[in-house]
Coordinates of C-alpha atoms in Angstrom, one line a residue:
M1 CA 282.7 214.8 181.7
T2 CA 282.7 217.7 183.9
R3 CA 278.8 218.2 185.3
F4 CA 277.4 221.5 183.9
V5 CA 276.2 223.5 186.8
A6 CA 275.7 227.0 185.1
R7 CA 272.1 227.9 184.9
N8 CA 272.6 230.2 181.7
F9 CA 272.8 227.9 178.6
L10 CA 271.6 227.1 175.2
L11 CA 270.6 223.0 175.0
E12 CA 270.6 222.6 171.1
N13 CA 270.1 219.3 169.0
V14 CA 266.8 218.3 170.9
T15 CA 263.6 217.0 169.4
L16 CA 260.5 218.8 171.0
W17 CA 257.2 219.4 170.6
K18 CA 256.2 222.7 169.0
N19 CA 253.7 223.7 166.6
G20 CA 251.9 220.5 166.9
R21 CA 254.5 218.2 166.0
W22 CA 257.8 216.9 167.3
Q23 CA 260.8 218.4 165.4
P24 CA 264.6 219.5 165.8
G25 CA 265.1 222.5 168.1
S26 CA 266.8 224.2 171.0
L27 CA 266.1 225.6 174.5
L28 CA 267.6 228.6 176.2
V29 CA 267.7 228.8 179.7
R30 CA 268.7 232.2 181.9
R31 CA 269.1 232.3 185.9
G32 CA 266.9 228.8 186.2
R33 CA 264.2 229.8 183.7
V34 CA 263.2 229.1 180.3
R35 CA 263.6 232.1 178.0
G36 CA 263.0 230.8 174.7
V37 CA 261.8 227.4 172.9
F38 CA 262.9 227.5 169.5
D39 CA 262.3 225.1 166.5
A40 CA 264.4 224.4 163.5
A41 CA 263.0 227.3 161.6
H42 CA 264.0 230.0 164.2
T43 CA 267.5 230.6 164.8
P44 CA 268.0 231.4 168.8
P45 CA 269.7 235.0 169.4
A46 CA 273.2 235.6 169.3
I47 CA 274.2 235.3 173.0
D48 CA 277.2 234.8 175.0
V49 CA 276.3 231.7 177.0
P50 CA 277.6 228.1 177.1
R51 CA 276.2 225.8 174.7
M52 CA 275.2 222.1 175.2
S53 CA 274.2 219.3 172.6
G54 CA 271.3 217.0 173.4
N55 CA 272.5 214.9 170.7
G56 CA 269.1 214.5 168.9
S57 CA 267.4 213.2 172.3
C58 CA 263.7 214.4 173.3
L59 CA 263.2 217.0 175.3
F60 CA 260.2 216.8 177.9
P61 CA 258.8 219.0 180.9
G62 CA 260.1 217.3 183.9
F63 CA 257.7 214.5 184.9
V64 CA 255.3 214.8 187.9
D65 CA 254.3 211.8 190.0
V66 CA 251.3 212.7 192.6
H67 CA 251.7 209.1 194.4
V68 CA 255.0 208.2 195.9
H69 CA 256.3 206.7 199.1
F70 CA 259.6 208.0 200.1
R71 CA 259.4 206.6 203.7
E72 CA 261.3 209.4 205.4
P73 CA 260.8 210.0 208.4
G74 CA 260.4 207.0 210.4
Q75 CA 261.2 204.0 208.0
E76 CA 264.5 205.1 206.0
Q77 CA 265.8 201.6 205.8
K78 CA 263.4 201.2 202.8
E79 CA 264.1 204.9 201.2
T80 CA 265.0 208.4 202.2
I81 CA 264.2 211.6 200.7
R82 CA 267.6 211.9 199.5
S83 CA 267.5 208.4 197.7
G84 CA 264.0 208.7 196.4
T85 CA 264.7 211.9 194.8
A86 CA 267.6 210.6 193.2
A87 CA 265.5 207.7 191.8
A88 CA 262.8 210.2 190.8
A89 CA 265.4 212.3 188.7
H90 CA 267.0 209.1 187.3
G91 CA 263.6 208.5 185.9
G92 CA 262.8 211.9 184.3
Y93 CA 260.9 213.3 187.3
T94 CA 261.2 216.9 188.7
C95 CA 258.2 216.8 191.1
V96 CA 256.7 214.1 193.1
C97 CA 253.8 214.1 195.9
T98 CA 254.7 212.0 199.2
M99 CA 252.2 210.0 200.9
P100 CA 251.6 210.6 204.4
N101 CA 252.1 207.2 206.0
L102 CA 255.4 208.1 207.9
N103 CA 256.4 208.2 211.3
P104 CA 255.3 210.8 212.6
V105 CA 252.2 210.8 210.2
P106 CA 251.7 214.1 208.9
D107 CA 248.7 214.9 210.6
S108 CA 249.7 218.4 212.4
T109 CA 252.2 221.2 211.5
A110 CA 254.6 220.1 214.0
H111 CA 254.6 216.5 212.7
L112 CA 254.6 217.9 209.1
R113 CA 257.8 220.0 209.8
V114 CA 260.0 216.9 210.6
Q115 CA 259.3 216.0 206.9
L116 CA 259.6 219.3 205.4
D117 CA 262.9 220.0 207.2
K118 CA 264.4 216.8 205.5
I119 CA 263.0 217.8 202.2
R120 CA 264.5 221.2 202.3
E121 CA 268.2 219.6 203.5
T122 CA 268.3 216.7 201.0
A123 CA 265.8 216.4 198.3
S124 CA 267.2 217.5 194.8
I125 CA 263.9 217.6 192.8
H126 CA 260.6 219.2 194.2
V127 CA 258.8 217.4 196.8
L128 CA 255.3 218.2 198.0
P129 CA 253.9 216.3 200.8
Y130 CA 250.4 215.3 201.5
G131 CA 248.5 216.0 204.9
A132 CA 246.9 212.9 206.3
I133 CA 243.0 212.8 206.3
T134 CA 242.7 211.6 210.0
V135 CA 244.8 211.6 213.0
S136 CA 247.7 208.7 212.6
E137 CA 245.7 207.6 209.5
Q138 CA 243.5 205.4 211.9
G139 CA 240.0 206.6 210.6
D140 CA 238.9 208.5 213.3
A141 CA 239.6 211.9 214.3
L142 CA 240.2 214.5 211.6
A143 CA 243.7 215.5 211.3
D144 CA 244.2 219.1 211.6
L145 CA 243.5 220.2 208.1
D146 CA 243.3 223.8 208.6
A147 CA 246.8 224.3 209.8
L148 CA 247.9 221.7 207.4
A149 CA 246.2 223.1 204.3
P150 CA 248.7 225.9 203.3
H151 CA 251.5 223.4 203.1
V152 CA 250.3 220.4 201.6
C153 CA 249.3 219.4 198.1
A154 CA 246.1 217.5 199.2
F155 CA 244.8 215.4 201.8
S156 CA 244.8 211.6 201.9
D157 CA 245.2 208.4 204.2
D158 CA 246.8 206.4 201.6
G159 CA 247.5 203.1 202.4
R160 CA 244.3 202.8 204.2
G161 CA 240.7 203.5 203.0
V162 CA 238.7 205.9 205.3
Q163 CA 236.4 203.1 206.5
H164 CA 233.4 205.2 207.9
A165 CA 231.3 207.3 205.7
E166 CA 230.7 209.9 208.3
R167 CA 234.2 210.6 208.8
M168 CA 234.9 210.5 205.1
E169 CA 232.0 213.0 204.5
C170 CA 233.2 215.4 207.4
A171 CA 236.6 215.3 205.7
M172 CA 235.1 216.3 202.6
R173 CA 233.4 219.4 203.9
R174 CA 236.3 220.8 205.4
A175 CA 238.7 220.2 202.4
K176 CA 236.1 221.9 200.4
A177 CA 236.0 224.7 202.7
L178 CA 240.1 225.0 202.3
G179 CA 240.1 224.4 198.5
K180 CA 242.0 221.2 198.8
C181 CA 241.5 218.0 197.1
I182 CA 240.5 214.6 199.2
V183 CA 242.8 212.1 197.8
A184 CA 241.6 208.3 198.6
H185 CA 242.9 205.1 198.7
A186 CA 239.8 203.5 198.0
E187 CA 239.3 200.3 199.8
D188 CA 236.8 198.6 202.1
E189 CA 238.7 196.4 204.3
A190 CA 235.7 194.1 205.2
L191 CA 235.5 193.1 201.7
V192 CA 239.3 192.2 201.3
R193 CA 239.0 189.0 203.3
G194 CA 242.6 188.4 203.6
G195 CA 243.3 188.4 200.0
V196 CA 246.6 189.0 198.6
I197 CA 246.3 188.8 194.8
H198 CA 243.3 189.6 192.5
D199 CA 240.4 187.1 193.2
G200 CA 240.8 185.5 189.7
E201 CA 241.9 182.1 187.7
Y202 CA 245.3 182.7 189.0
A203 CA 244.5 183.0 192.6
R204 CA 242.4 179.7 192.4
A205 CA 244.9 177.7 190.3
H206 CA 247.5 178.7 192.9
R207 CA 245.5 178.4 195.7
H208 CA 246.0 182.2 197.0
A209 CA 243.6 184.3 199.0
G210 CA 242.0 186.3 196.2
N211 CA 241.0 190.2 197.0
P212 CA 237.7 191.0 194.9
S213 CA 237.3 193.7 192.8
E214 CA 234.4 195.1 194.9
S215 CA 236.8 195.8 197.9
E216 CA 237.9 199.1 195.7
W217 CA 234.8 199.8 193.6
K218 CA 232.3 199.6 196.5
Q219 CA 234.1 202.3 198.5
V220 CA 234.5 204.4 195.1
E221 CA 230.8 204.3 194.9
R222 CA 230.6 205.3 198.5
D223 CA 232.6 208.5 197.9
I224 CA 231.0 209.6 194.9
D225 CA 227.8 209.5 196.6
L226 CA 229.2 211.8 199.2
V227 CA 230.6 214.3 196.5
R228 CA 227.2 214.6 195.4
K229 CA 226.4 215.6 198.8
T230 CA 229.4 217.9 199.6
G231 CA 230.7 218.9 196.2
A232 CA 234.2 218.2 197.3
D233 CA 237.0 217.6 195.1
Y234 CA 237.8 214.1 194.8
H235 CA 240.7 211.8 193.2
V236 CA 240.7 208.1 193.5
C237 CA 244.5 206.8 193.8
H238 CA 245.8 203.6 191.7
V239 CA 242.6 202.5 190.2
S240 CA 242.7 199.0 189.2
T241 CA 239.1 197.8 188.3
K242 CA 236.7 198.1 185.3
E243 CA 233.8 198.7 187.9
S244 CA 235.5 201.8 189.4
I245 CA 236.5 203.3 186.1
A246 CA 232.9 202.7 185.1
L247 CA 231.9 204.8 188.2
I248 CA 234.1 207.4 187.7
R249 CA 233.2 207.9 183.9
Q250 CA 229.5 208.3 185.3
A251 CA 230.4 210.9 188.0
Q252 CA 232.5 212.9 185.2
R253 CA 229.4 213.0 182.8
E254 CA 227.3 214.1 185.7
G255 CA 230.0 217.4 186.1
L256 CA 231.3 216.1 189.6
P257 CA 234.8 217.1 190.7
V258 CA 236.0 213.4 190.3
T259 CA 239.2 212.1 188.7
C260 CA 241.4 209.5 189.3
E261 CA 245.0 208.1 188.4
T262 CA 246.3 204.6 187.4
A263 CA 250.0 203.2 187.9
P264 CA 252.1 201.7 184.8
H265 CA 251.7 197.9 186.1
Y266 CA 247.8 198.0 186.0
L267 CA 248.0 199.6 182.4
V268 CA 250.5 196.7 181.0
L269 CA 250.0 193.5 183.2
N270 CA 247.0 191.4 184.2
D271 CA 246.9 188.5 186.5
A272 CA 247.5 186.1 184.0
L273 CA 251.0 187.4 184.0
L274 CA 251.7 187.0 187.8
R275 CA 254.7 185.1 188.9
E276 CA 255.0 183.4 192.5
D277 CA 257.4 186.4 193.6
G278 CA 256.8 189.3 195.7
R279 CA 257.4 191.8 193.4
F280 CA 254.2 191.0 191.9
R281 CA 252.5 191.9 195.0
M282 CA 251.0 195.4 195.7
N283 CA 247.7 196.8 196.9
P284 CA 245.3 197.0 194.9
P285 CA 246.6 194.0 193.0
I286 CA 247.2 193.4 189.4
R287 CA 243.5 192.4 188.0
S288 CA 242.2 190.5 184.9
A289 CA 242.6 191.3 181.7
E290 CA 239.3 193.0 181.4
D291 CA 240.3 195.4 184.0
Q292 CA 243.6 196.3 182.1
Q293 CA 241.6 196.7 179.0
A294 CA 239.1 199.1 180.6
L295 CA 242.0 201.2 182.1
L296 CA 243.5 201.7 179.1
E297 CA 240.5 202.7 177.1
A298 CA 239.7 205.4 180.1
L299 CA 243.5 206.4 179.7
Q300 CA 242.8 206.9 175.8
D301 CA 239.4 208.7 176.5
G302 CA 240.7 211.0 179.3
T303 CA 238.8 209.3 182.0
I304 CA 242.2 208.6 184.0
C305 CA 243.6 212.1 184.1
C306 CA 247.2 210.8 185.1
I307 CA 249.7 208.4 185.6
A308 CA 251.1 207.9 188.9
T309 CA 253.7 205.1 190.0
D310 CA 252.7 204.7 193.7
H311 CA 256.4 204.1 194.1
A312 CA 256.6 202.1 197.4
P313 CA 260.3 200.6 198.3
H314 CA 260.4 198.0 201.0
T315 CA 263.6 196.1 201.9
A316 CA 264.8 192.8 200.2
A317 CA 263.6 190.8 203.1
E318 CA 260.3 192.4 203.2
K319 CA 259.9 191.3 199.7
S320 CA 261.2 187.8 199.9
G321 CA 258.1 186.0 201.0
G322 CA 256.4 185.5 197.6
L323 CA 253.1 186.3 197.0
D324 CA 251.5 184.9 200.2
H325 CA 254.3 186.7 202.7
S326 CA 255.7 189.8 201.1
L327 CA 254.4 193.3 202.0
N328 CA 252.8 195.0 199.4
G329 CA 254.4 197.7 196.9
V330 CA 256.8 197.9 194.3
V331 CA 258.9 200.5 192.9
G332 CA 258.2 202.8 189.7
L333 CA 259.9 205.8 189.3
E334 CA 263.1 204.7 187.0
T335 CA 260.8 202.3 185.2
A336 CA 257.6 204.1 184.4
F337 CA 258.4 206.0 181.3
P338 CA 260.3 203.5 179.5
I339 CA 257.8 200.8 180.0
L340 CA 254.9 202.9 179.0
Y341 CA 256.8 204.1 176.1
T342 CA 257.4 200.7 174.8
K343 CA 254.5 198.8 176.0
L344 CA 251.8 201.6 174.6
V345 CA 253.4 204.2 172.5
R346 CA 255.6 201.9 170.4
N347 CA 252.7 199.2 170.3
G348 CA 250.4 202.1 168.8
L349 CA 248.1 202.2 172.0
L350 CA 248.7 205.7 172.9
S351 CA 250.4 208.8 171.3
L352 CA 253.6 210.2 172.5
E353 CA 252.2 213.5 173.3
H354 CA 249.0 212.0 175.3
L355 CA 251.6 210.2 177.4
I356 CA 253.8 213.0 178.2
D357 CA 250.6 215.0 179.1
C358 CA 249.5 212.7 181.6
L359 CA 253.0 212.7 183.2
T360 CA 253.2 216.7 183.2
A361 CA 250.5 219.0 182.6
R362 CA 247.4 217.0 183.6
P363 CA 248.6 216.1 187.0
I364 CA 249.9 219.8 187.9
R365 CA 246.6 221.2 186.5
R366 CA 244.6 218.8 188.6
F367 CA 246.0 219.3 192.0
A368 CA 247.0 223.3 191.2
L369 CA 250.6 222.1 192.2
S370 CA 252.2 225.5 190.6
D371 CA 250.3 227.3 193.8
V372 CA 252.0 225.0 196.3
R373 CA 254.5 227.0 198.3
E374 CA 257.3 224.6 199.2
A375 CA 259.1 224.3 195.7
R376 CA 262.8 224.1 196.0
R377 CA 265.3 226.8 194.9
G378 CA 262.9 229.8 195.3
L379 CA 261.3 228.9 191.8
P380 CA 257.5 228.2 191.5
L381 CA 256.8 224.7 189.9
A382 CA 257.0 224.9 186.2
R383 CA 253.8 224.2 184.5
G384 CA 255.5 223.1 181.1
L385 CA 258.5 224.6 178.9
F386 CA 257.1 228.3 178.2
E387 CA 258.7 231.8 178.4
G388 CA 259.1 232.4 182.0
E389 CA 258.6 229.1 183.7
A390 CA 261.4 227.4 185.7
A391 CA 263.5 225.2 183.4
D392 CA 262.2 222.0 184.9
F393 CA 262.9 219.2 182.2
T394 CA 264.3 216.0 181.1
L395 CA 265.9 214.6 178.0
F396 CA 265.2 211.1 176.9
D397 CA 266.9 209.0 174.1
L398 CA 264.0 207.1 172.6
E399 CA 266.1 204.7 170.5
S400 CA 268.2 203.4 173.3
E401 CA 267.2 200.1 174.0
Y402 CA 268.4 198.1 177.5
T403 CA 267.3 195.8 180.0
I404 CA 265.9 197.1 183.1
R405 CA 268.3 196.0 186.2
P406 CA 267.1 196.8 189.7
E407 CA 270.8 196.9 190.7
D408 CA 271.1 199.8 188.4
F409 CA 268.0 201.6 190.5
R410 CA 269.1 204.6 192.5
S411 CA 266.3 203.7 195.0
K412 CA 266.8 201.7 197.9
G413 CA 264.1 199.6 196.7
K414 CA 264.6 196.8 194.0
A415 CA 261.2 195.1 193.7
S416 CA 259.8 195.5 190.3
P417 CA 257.6 193.6 188.2
F418 CA 259.5 194.7 185.2
S419 CA 262.9 193.4 186.3
G420 CA 264.6 192.0 183.3
E421 CA 262.1 193.5 180.7
R422 CA 263.6 194.8 177.3
V423 CA 262.7 198.4 176.9
F424 CA 263.3 201.7 174.8
G425 CA 263.5 205.4 176.2
R426 CA 266.4 206.1 178.6
C427 CA 266.8 209.1 180.6
V428 CA 270.0 210.9 179.6
A429 CA 269.7 214.2 181.9
T430 CA 266.9 215.6 184.5
Y431 CA 267.3 219.4 185.3
V432 CA 265.4 221.3 187.9
G433 CA 265.5 225.2 187.8
G434 CA 268.1 225.0 185.1
A435 CA 270.7 223.0 187.3
P436 CA 271.2 219.2 186.5
V437 CA 270.0 216.7 189.0
F438 CA 270.7 213.7 186.8
V439 CA 273.0 213.4 184.0
D440 CA 274.4 210.4 182.1
E441 CA 277.8 211.2 181.6
E442 CA 278.0 208.8 178.5
A443 CA 275.0 210.0 176.9
I444 CA 275.3 213.9 177.1
R445 CA 278.4 215.7 176.1
R446 CA 279.0 219.6 177.2
E447 CA 280.1 221.8 174.1
E448 CA 281.6 225.4 175.1
L449 CA 281.7 227.2 171.7
S450 CA 283.3 230.8 171.3

């Protein structure tokens, strides 16, 4: 099949969410924007545009991931913006937010410009960068938050927790004045004590140093106290413990501007399922079954506002040292939806529409991503499949069952805890501004009808 590159088309024979239910329909795109979403009861207007068949695939707004690591500039052997965005498109994502543990760290506009130039040159989807909280993410002097604010989605020192409460308070006050969110990697380094996996039964049985839950929740507790003082917007990265969830839920009940995300591996795995393999090492670690259950309940009741992958590619050598000697981090953009759909939706633990909301509308609203001005192709970031919005969408064949094979990933990183898993839900196409950025040639066919 020849790739469809026109931006005016009618996508027919898709399954979409309309009027409170999933039903057959079609999507009209003109000049890169949505110009109509039609259910089976309403016929699209008679128009002279190319037509395509979605072969019954589900039509979703493009997924959004507010927590990825693309490694460029500085560590291109692990990932580049080109390979990272290709992986994202392969997984159904049309927008990602990139963390600042780069070289140079985006702690000034001069350093950020290096990344922005690469995004404009090589990204196939929307890429919105974070700015660092502190200079070089060292936790000392604040980065140039004022100059960075117009160009970044939020501020984070992800990969490192800000260890000094006074420095975090200063950052919160400045971020609040600038209308930006502080996005925290919550980790008290003094409490990690060399731990490489969760401090639980598996660690003790296999003689691994354990990382206790308090290394995360103690800093969440500290930061929520600072939110009470400052009123700053605060979001916790990759929450993994039941204690953190309890603290965040209480803060939300108080009306504080506190939210959080978690990653697929924390929702569907626990430390009883670990293996002696570097693809099971990440930070924070996969924790206990009780923590997993608390996270699932928090996702169900809305305490967790969005799901982010923490896509963190490394080279094969860096992940070859088992649990004790591998670097922290796994890839996730190409497995997130099928894993969540298979493990949660098909097992009745979460509705499909709730899952899609956590991957689309909720992260956009939480970070006001539609207002960030670095979106590609001259179109603003779409808020959903609505009239006038950019045609950012993805198609999934929910009945397609397959085995996750890292050798098929577009990402340079291959370390996944889900390698070999049988899953349902194959991405068959992803479009940004009405243009295809990923198409499974065997699953989508183009039809030109007179």
